[in-house]
Amino acid sequence: MEQPGNQNPPSAEISPADNYPPPPPYPPQPPYPLTFDVDYPDRQLNRLTSFFRFLWIIPIGIVAALIVSGGGGESYEWSWRASGGGGESWAWSWGAGGFLFLPLLLMILFRKKYPRWWFDWNLQLSRFLMRVAAYALLLRDEYPSTDEEQAVHLDFDYPDAQQLSRGLPIVKWLLAFPHWIVLCFLWIGAIVCVVIAWFAILFTGRYPRSLFDYVVGVNRWTLRVEAYAILLITDRYPPFTLEN
């Protein structure tokens, strides 16, 4: 008589799917083609200049306002230049807040080009304005330079115009509408953080790190949306995050 303990267990059935290796992991997403950061002060901030920051910023604020207003609004100027191939071309110097916008849109739409010197202008103007913004938001107490990088680091990649969509720049401002709504609320929070930080600097000489990171993050978010919808350097939709 066969003993129950001597019975062999039934063999497990092998599913056909077990013969295939697991799918490879998704490749990591490349970083967004814009980076922005501000060095956190490793010392106490100047209480006096922080207290009177609204006065101290007036001279450099006037310079920034003149640059910005001179490149947009009702400022239209036709200029002639020789193109690199020896032909003649007309450039319409119309901007959005000092940035070259309409010329870029037309160049991408009709020529699939992004002139390097237009890119350099937008980049350098963005860097200057962010130095002014960092000073106004009490993130740093060095007076903003018109040309030196200082402690404010902004960079974005020069785009390959052949990889940019022709028609997308026409509707990017509309596609970015969800970001504009979110940024309205984020900037309300940022203003509150700056007011709290102003009192903290007066009493302790320090900008609370959590508030500092939040204000920098809101600026970073704003810059990514501007790079997408205004500067037109990328067709990649901006992420909804404060981080780089």
Short mmCIF file of C-alpha atoms in Angstrom, two decimals:
data_model
loop_
_atom_site.label_atom_id
_atom_site.label_comp_id
_atom_site.label_asym_id
_atom_site.label_seq_id
_atom_site.Cartn_x
_atom_site.Cartn_y
_atom_site.Cartn_z
CA MET A 1 0.00 0.00 0.00
CA GLU A 2 1.49 3.34 -1.08
CA GLN A 3 2.16 5.71 1.78
CA PRO A 4 0.82 9.24 1.42
CA GLY A 5 4.18 10.69 2.43
CA ASN A 6 5.90 9.08 -0.54
CA GLN A 7 3.76 10.82 -3.13
CA ASN A 8 5.66 13.27 -5.34
CA PRO A 9 4.21 16.82 -5.37
CA PRO A 10 2.71 17.88 -8.66
CA SER A 11 5.08 19.87 -10.79
CA ALA A 12 4.29 23.58 -11.13
CA GLU A 13 3.13 24.63 -14.54
CA ILE A 14 5.45 27.11 -16.26
CA SER A 15 3.69 30.01 -17.89
CA PRO A 16 4.96 30.99 -21.35
CA ALA A 17 5.47 34.50 -20.00
CA ASP A 18 8.06 33.15 -17.54
CA ASN A 19 10.37 32.37 -20.45
CA TYR A 20 10.76 36.06 -21.35
CA PRO A 21 13.09 38.44 -19.47
CA PRO A 22 11.52 41.39 -17.65
CA PRO A 23 11.15 44.55 -19.71
CA PRO A 24 14.05 46.99 -19.47
CA PRO A 25 13.53 50.00 -17.22
CA TYR A 26 12.50 53.26 -18.79
CA PRO A 27 15.49 55.48 -19.58
CA PRO A 28 15.86 58.42 -17.20
CA GLN A 29 14.30 61.62 -18.44
CA PRO A 30 16.91 64.16 -19.52
CA PRO A 31 17.08 67.35 -17.47
CA TYR A 32 15.09 70.33 -18.62
CA PRO A 33 17.20 72.58 -20.88
CA LEU A 34 17.19 75.38 -18.30
CA THR A 35 18.89 75.53 -14.92
CA PHE A 36 18.62 78.24 -12.32
CA ASP A 37 20.02 78.53 -8.83
CA VAL A 38 21.07 81.13 -6.29
CA ASP A 39 23.86 80.48 -3.80
CA TYR A 40 22.54 80.43 -0.26
CA PRO A 41 24.43 83.12 1.74
CA ASP A 42 27.10 81.54 3.94
CA ARG A 43 27.20 84.62 6.16
CA GLN A 44 24.85 87.08 7.76
CA LEU A 45 23.11 89.39 5.33
CA ASN A 46 23.48 93.14 5.64
CA ARG A 47 20.63 94.35 7.84
CA LEU A 48 20.91 97.99 6.77
CA THR A 49 20.70 97.39 3.01
CA SER A 50 17.97 94.80 3.57
CA PHE A 51 15.91 97.29 5.56
CA PHE A 52 16.21 99.94 2.84
CA ARG A 53 16.17 97.50 -0.10
CA PHE A 54 13.18 99.26 -1.69
CA LEU A 55 15.37 102.39 -1.97
CA TRP A 56 18.68 100.71 -2.77
CA ILE A 57 17.20 98.94 -5.79
CA ILE A 58 15.92 102.09 -7.51
CA PRO A 59 19.06 102.88 -9.62
CA ILE A 60 19.52 99.38 -11.03
CA GLY A 61 15.76 99.05 -11.31
CA ILE A 62 15.69 102.09 -13.58
CA VAL A 63 18.41 100.54 -15.75
CA ALA A 64 16.46 97.29 -16.00
CA ALA A 65 13.23 99.14 -16.79
CA LEU A 66 14.89 101.13 -19.58
CA ILE A 67 16.23 97.95 -21.17
CA VAL A 68 12.93 96.13 -20.88
CA SER A 69 10.75 99.00 -22.10
CA GLY A 70 13.14 99.76 -24.94
CA GLY A 71 12.68 96.32 -26.47
CA GLY A 72 8.92 95.99 -26.44
CA GLY A 73 5.61 97.76 -26.29
CA GLU A 74 5.44 100.54 -28.90
CA SER A 75 9.11 100.25 -29.86
CA TYR A 76 9.25 99.13 -33.50
CA GLU A 77 12.35 99.50 -35.61
CA TRP A 78 13.21 98.11 -38.99
CA SER A 79 16.90 97.43 -39.55
CA TRP A 80 18.85 96.17 -42.52
CA ARG A 81 21.73 93.79 -42.28
CA ALA A 82 23.65 91.43 -44.54
CA SER A 83 23.00 87.79 -43.90
CA GLY A 84 25.80 85.27 -43.51
CA GLY A 85 25.28 83.97 -47.03
CA GLY A 86 25.75 87.38 -48.61
CA GLY A 87 22.03 88.03 -49.16
CA GLU A 88 20.03 90.90 -47.80
CA SER A 89 17.49 90.51 -45.04
CA TRP A 90 15.25 92.71 -42.93
CA ALA A 91 14.93 92.19 -39.19
CA TRP A 92 12.02 93.54 -37.16
CA SER A 93 13.20 94.42 -33.68
CA TRP A 94 9.99 93.77 -31.77
CA GLY A 95 10.20 92.20 -28.34
CA ALA A 96 8.26 91.05 -25.33
CA GLY A 97 9.53 92.85 -22.27
CA GLY A 98 12.93 93.43 -23.85
CA PHE A 99 13.20 89.86 -25.13
CA LEU A 100 13.23 89.06 -28.82
CA PHE A 101 9.98 87.16 -29.32
CA LEU A 102 8.17 87.93 -32.57
CA PRO A 103 11.35 87.76 -34.70
CA LEU A 104 12.13 84.35 -33.19
CA LEU A 105 8.61 83.11 -33.80
CA LEU A 106 8.77 84.17 -37.45
CA MET A 107 12.25 82.75 -37.97
CA ILE A 108 11.24 79.37 -36.54
CA LEU A 109 7.94 79.37 -38.44
CA PHE A 110 9.32 80.24 -41.87
CA ARG A 111 13.06 79.52 -41.77
CA LYS A 112 13.52 76.90 -39.02
CA LYS A 113 16.35 79.01 -37.60
CA TYR A 114 17.22 80.37 -34.18
CA PRO A 115 19.95 83.01 -34.65
CA ARG A 116 22.71 82.60 -32.11
CA TRP A 117 23.07 86.28 -31.36
CA TRP A 118 19.34 86.52 -30.58
CA PHE A 119 19.76 83.59 -28.22
CA ASP A 120 22.75 85.26 -26.54
CA TRP A 121 20.81 88.52 -26.09
CA ASN A 122 17.89 86.74 -24.43
CA LEU A 123 20.22 84.73 -22.20
CA GLN A 124 22.28 87.71 -21.03
CA LEU A 125 19.18 89.84 -20.45
CA SER A 126 17.59 87.01 -18.46
CA ARG A 127 20.71 86.69 -16.31
CA PHE A 128 20.80 90.41 -15.61
CA LEU A 129 17.11 90.57 -14.70
CA MET A 130 17.46 87.58 -12.38
CA ARG A 131 20.35 89.27 -10.56
CA VAL A 132 18.08 92.27 -10.04
CA ALA A 133 15.24 89.98 -8.94
CA ALA A 134 17.46 88.12 -6.47
CA TYR A 135 18.48 91.45 -4.93
CA ALA A 136 14.88 92.68 -4.78
CA LEU A 137 13.71 89.45 -3.15
CA LEU A 138 16.46 89.74 -0.48
CA LEU A 139 18.10 86.48 -1.64
CA ARG A 140 21.48 88.22 -1.91
CA ASP A 141 22.85 91.53 -0.72
CA GLU A 142 25.50 92.08 -3.41
CA TYR A 143 24.42 94.93 -5.64
CA PRO A 144 23.38 93.51 -9.04
CA SER A 145 26.06 93.63 -11.71
CA THR A 146 25.22 94.36 -15.32
CA ASP A 147 27.66 91.75 -16.62
CA GLU A 148 29.16 89.58 -13.84
CA GLU A 149 27.47 86.33 -12.83
CA GLN A 150 27.85 86.90 -9.07
CA ALA A 151 25.90 84.31 -7.03
CA VAL A 152 22.95 83.96 -9.42
CA HIS A 153 23.35 81.12 -11.92
CA LEU A 154 21.09 80.86 -14.96
CA ASP A 155 21.75 78.88 -18.09
CA PHE A 156 19.75 77.36 -20.90
CA ASP A 157 20.80 75.24 -23.84
CA TYR A 158 21.09 76.65 -27.33
CA PRO A 159 18.34 74.90 -29.31
CA ASP A 160 18.69 72.95 -32.52
CA ALA A 161 16.16 74.86 -34.60
CA GLN A 162 15.70 71.90 -36.92
CA GLN A 163 14.26 69.96 -33.98
CA LEU A 164 11.78 72.71 -33.07
CA SER A 165 8.20 72.57 -34.29
CA ARG A 166 7.21 75.21 -36.81
CA GLY A 167 3.65 75.75 -35.64
CA LEU A 168 3.94 75.11 -31.91
CA PRO A 169 5.39 78.56 -31.05
CA ILE A 170 2.11 80.13 -32.20
CA VAL A 171 0.12 78.38 -29.46
CA LYS A 172 2.72 77.93 -26.72
CA TRP A 173 1.39 80.92 -24.79
CA LEU A 174 -1.99 79.17 -24.69
CA LEU A 175 -0.55 75.77 -23.77
CA ALA A 176 1.31 77.41 -20.88
CA PHE A 177 -1.94 78.81 -19.45
CA PRO A 178 -2.16 76.17 -16.66
CA HIS A 179 1.31 77.21 -15.52
CA TRP A 180 0.35 80.89 -15.42
CA ILE A 181 -2.59 80.08 -13.16
CA VAL A 182 -0.45 78.01 -10.78
CA LEU A 183 2.27 80.65 -10.76
CA CYS A 184 -0.20 83.33 -9.67
CA PHE A 185 -0.77 81.43 -6.44
CA LEU A 186 2.90 80.49 -6.06
CA TRP A 187 3.95 84.12 -6.35
CA ILE A 188 1.47 85.15 -3.68
CA GLY A 189 3.20 82.66 -1.41
CA ALA A 190 6.60 83.94 -2.51
CA ILE A 191 5.71 87.53 -1.58
CA VAL A 192 4.59 86.36 1.86
CA CYS A 193 7.89 84.48 2.24
CA VAL A 194 9.88 87.61 1.34
CA VAL A 195 8.04 89.66 3.96
CA ILE A 196 8.73 87.02 6.61
CA ALA A 197 12.36 86.77 5.48
CA TRP A 198 12.72 90.57 5.72
CA PHE A 199 11.87 90.44 9.43
CA ALA A 200 14.09 87.39 9.92
CA ILE A 201 17.06 89.17 8.35
CA LEU A 202 16.54 92.27 10.49
CA PHE A 203 16.54 90.20 13.70
CA THR A 204 18.92 87.33 12.87
CA GLY A 205 20.78 88.36 9.73
CA ARG A 206 19.71 85.09 8.08
CA TYR A 207 17.25 84.21 5.34
CA PRO A 208 15.39 81.06 6.53
CA ARG A 209 16.57 78.24 4.27
CA SER A 210 13.11 76.80 3.59
CA LEU A 211 11.79 80.20 2.53
CA PHE A 212 14.92 80.81 0.45
CA ASP A 213 14.50 77.51 -1.43
CA TYR A 214 10.82 78.21 -2.06
CA VAL A 215 11.41 81.69 -3.50
CA VAL A 216 14.24 80.40 -5.71
CA GLY A 217 12.01 77.52 -6.83
CA VAL A 218 9.19 79.85 -7.85
CA ASN A 219 11.63 81.89 -9.93
CA ARG A 220 12.96 78.68 -11.48
CA TRP A 221 9.44 77.56 -12.38
CA THR A 222 8.69 80.95 -13.93
CA LEU A 223 11.88 80.86 -15.99
CA ARG A 224 11.06 77.42 -17.37
CA VAL A 225 7.66 78.63 -18.55
CA GLU A 226 9.21 81.74 -20.11
CA ALA A 227 11.83 79.59 -21.86
CA TYR A 228 9.04 77.48 -23.33
CA ALA A 229 6.43 80.10 -24.22
CA ILE A 230 8.41 83.32 -24.79
CA LEU A 231 12.06 82.54 -25.49
CA LEU A 232 11.04 79.46 -27.53
CA ILE A 233 14.23 77.54 -26.75
CA THR A 234 12.46 74.19 -26.33
CA ASP A 235 9.28 72.34 -27.28
CA ARG A 236 9.41 70.26 -24.12
CA TYR A 237 6.52 71.14 -21.82
CA PRO A 238 7.70 72.60 -18.49
CA PRO A 239 7.34 70.33 -15.45
CA PHE A 240 5.15 71.33 -12.53
CA THR A 241 7.93 71.43 -9.96
CA LEU A 242 10.07 73.89 -8.01
CA GLU A 243 13.20 71.75 -8.41
CA ASN A 244 15.79 71.85 -11.17
#
